[in-house]
Tab-separated table of C-alpha atoms in Angstrom:
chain	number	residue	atom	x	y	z
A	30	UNK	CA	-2.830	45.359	-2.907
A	31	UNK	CA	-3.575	48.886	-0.954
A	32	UNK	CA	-6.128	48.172	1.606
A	33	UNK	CA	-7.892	50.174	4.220
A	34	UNK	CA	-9.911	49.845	7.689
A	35	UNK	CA	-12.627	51.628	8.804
A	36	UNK	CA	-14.728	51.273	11.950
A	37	UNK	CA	-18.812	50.862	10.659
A	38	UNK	CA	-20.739	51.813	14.075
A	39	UNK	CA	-23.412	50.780	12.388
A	40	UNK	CA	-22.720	47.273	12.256
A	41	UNK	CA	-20.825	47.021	15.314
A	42	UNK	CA	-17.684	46.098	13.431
A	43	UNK	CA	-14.710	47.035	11.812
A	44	UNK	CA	-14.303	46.683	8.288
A	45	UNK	CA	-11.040	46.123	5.706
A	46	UNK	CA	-11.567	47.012	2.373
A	47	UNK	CA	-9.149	46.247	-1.009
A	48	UNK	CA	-8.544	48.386	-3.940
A	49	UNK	CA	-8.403	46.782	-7.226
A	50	UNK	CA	-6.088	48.536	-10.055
A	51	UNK	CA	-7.431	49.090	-13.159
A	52	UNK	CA	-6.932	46.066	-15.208
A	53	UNK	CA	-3.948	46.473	-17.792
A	54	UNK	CA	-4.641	47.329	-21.206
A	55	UNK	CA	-6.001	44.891	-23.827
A	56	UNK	CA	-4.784	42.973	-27.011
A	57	UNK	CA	-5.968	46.221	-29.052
A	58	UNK	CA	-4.423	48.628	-26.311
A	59	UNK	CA	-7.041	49.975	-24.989
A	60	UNK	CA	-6.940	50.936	-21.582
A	61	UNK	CA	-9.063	49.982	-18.898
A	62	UNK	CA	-11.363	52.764	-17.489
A	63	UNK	CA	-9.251	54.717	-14.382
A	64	UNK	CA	-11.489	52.908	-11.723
A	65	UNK	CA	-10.207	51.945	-8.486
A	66	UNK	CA	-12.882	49.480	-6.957
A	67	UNK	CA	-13.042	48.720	-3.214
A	68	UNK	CA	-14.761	45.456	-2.155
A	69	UNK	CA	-15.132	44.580	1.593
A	70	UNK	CA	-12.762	41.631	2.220
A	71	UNK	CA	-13.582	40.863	5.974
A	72	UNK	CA	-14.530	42.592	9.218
A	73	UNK	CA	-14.117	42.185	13.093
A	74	UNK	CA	-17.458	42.084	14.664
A	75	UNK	CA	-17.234	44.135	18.805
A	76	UNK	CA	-19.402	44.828	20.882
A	77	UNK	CA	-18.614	47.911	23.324
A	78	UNK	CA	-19.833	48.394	26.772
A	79	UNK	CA	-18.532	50.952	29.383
A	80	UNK	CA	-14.287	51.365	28.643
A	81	UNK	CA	-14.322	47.670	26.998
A	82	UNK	CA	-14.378	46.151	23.876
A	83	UNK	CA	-15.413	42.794	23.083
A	84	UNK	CA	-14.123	41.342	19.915
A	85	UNK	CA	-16.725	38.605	19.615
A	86	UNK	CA	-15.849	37.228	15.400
A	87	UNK	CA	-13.340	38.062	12.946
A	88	UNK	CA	-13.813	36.963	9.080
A	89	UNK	CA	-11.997	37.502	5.917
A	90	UNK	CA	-13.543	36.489	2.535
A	91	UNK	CA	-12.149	33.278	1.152
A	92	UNK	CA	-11.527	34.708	-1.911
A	93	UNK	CA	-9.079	36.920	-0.013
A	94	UNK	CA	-7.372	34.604	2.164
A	95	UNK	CA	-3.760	33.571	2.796
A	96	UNK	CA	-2.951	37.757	1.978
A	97	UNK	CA	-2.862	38.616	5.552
A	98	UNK	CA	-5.550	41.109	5.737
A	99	UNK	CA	-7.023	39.087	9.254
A	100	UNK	CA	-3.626	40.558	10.652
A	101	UNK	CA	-4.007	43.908	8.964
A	102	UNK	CA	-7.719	44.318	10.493
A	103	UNK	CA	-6.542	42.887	14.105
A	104	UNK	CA	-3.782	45.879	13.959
A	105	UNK	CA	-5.883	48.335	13.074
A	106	UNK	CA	-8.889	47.615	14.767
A	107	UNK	CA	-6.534	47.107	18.179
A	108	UNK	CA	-4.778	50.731	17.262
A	109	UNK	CA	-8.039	52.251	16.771
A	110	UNK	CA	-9.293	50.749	20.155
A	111	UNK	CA	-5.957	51.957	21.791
A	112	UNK	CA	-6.091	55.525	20.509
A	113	UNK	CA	-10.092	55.681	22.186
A	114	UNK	CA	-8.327	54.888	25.377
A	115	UNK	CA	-10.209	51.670	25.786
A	116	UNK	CA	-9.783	47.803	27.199
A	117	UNK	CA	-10.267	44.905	24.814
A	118	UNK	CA	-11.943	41.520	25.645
A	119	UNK	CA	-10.729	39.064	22.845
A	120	UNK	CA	-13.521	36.644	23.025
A	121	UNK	CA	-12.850	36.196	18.974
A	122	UNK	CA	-10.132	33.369	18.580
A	123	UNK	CA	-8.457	34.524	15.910
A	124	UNK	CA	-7.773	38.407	17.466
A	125	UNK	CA	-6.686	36.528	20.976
A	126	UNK	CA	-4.414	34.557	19.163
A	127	UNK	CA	-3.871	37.361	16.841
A	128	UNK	CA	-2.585	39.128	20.126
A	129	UNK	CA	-0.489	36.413	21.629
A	130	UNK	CA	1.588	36.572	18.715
A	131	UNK	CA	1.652	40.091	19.133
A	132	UNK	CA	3.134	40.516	22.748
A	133	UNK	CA	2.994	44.520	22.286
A	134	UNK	CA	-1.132	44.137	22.413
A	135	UNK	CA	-1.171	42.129	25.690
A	136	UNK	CA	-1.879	45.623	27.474
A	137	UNK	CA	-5.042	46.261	25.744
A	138	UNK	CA	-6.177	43.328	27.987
A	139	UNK	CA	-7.221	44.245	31.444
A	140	UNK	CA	-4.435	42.558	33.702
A	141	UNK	CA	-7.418	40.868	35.783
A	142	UNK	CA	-8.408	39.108	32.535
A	143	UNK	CA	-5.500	37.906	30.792
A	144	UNK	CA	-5.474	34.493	32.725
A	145	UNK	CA	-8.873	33.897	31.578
A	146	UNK	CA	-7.795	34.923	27.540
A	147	UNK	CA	-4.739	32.734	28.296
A	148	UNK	CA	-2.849	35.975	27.780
């Protein structure tokens, strides 16, 4: 399943998206039309304020889970953060725990608040 994140602004979140194949052809062999569909399959909800960014909820559609696109979102939502030069507050439990798992993210944590993240 290709999949791809994108931050939405708008919404104050960041967004993973799957891409459906065209479905195989049919008893008469007919091919499906050359569509690739994307349907949103969860998001990380932030909230930004000065250099920090507060993860605040994470969700992934049922229908999608067990696939692990939560952990595909928390990396790229984390890289994105990293690569704007910012802190992250993981107030969300799945991206803190997301990140203890994930010792190479503890530094996106300001130092001062890792005790308080249980980081």
């Amino acid at each position: 399943m290709d999949t791809r994140v994108a931050d939405n602004p708008a919404k104050s979140r960041y967004e993973i998206f799957t891409t459906a194949e065209p479905a195989p052809a049919g008893p008469g062999g007919q091919l499906a039309p050359p569509i690739r569909a994307t349907e949103l399959a969860g998001f990380a909800e932030y909230f930004v304020s000065g250099d920090e960014v507060a993860f605040t909820h994470t969700e992934i559609d049922p229908r999608f889970g067990g696939q692990g696109l939560g952990g595909r979102l928390a990396r790229a939502a984390l890289d994105a953060v990293r690569e704007r030069g910012l802190a992250v507050l993981p107030y969300c439990s799945f991206i803190r725990d997301w990140i203890a798992k994930h010792p190479e993210y503890v530094d996106l944590v300001p130092e001062d608040r890792r005790d308080a993240f249980k980081l």
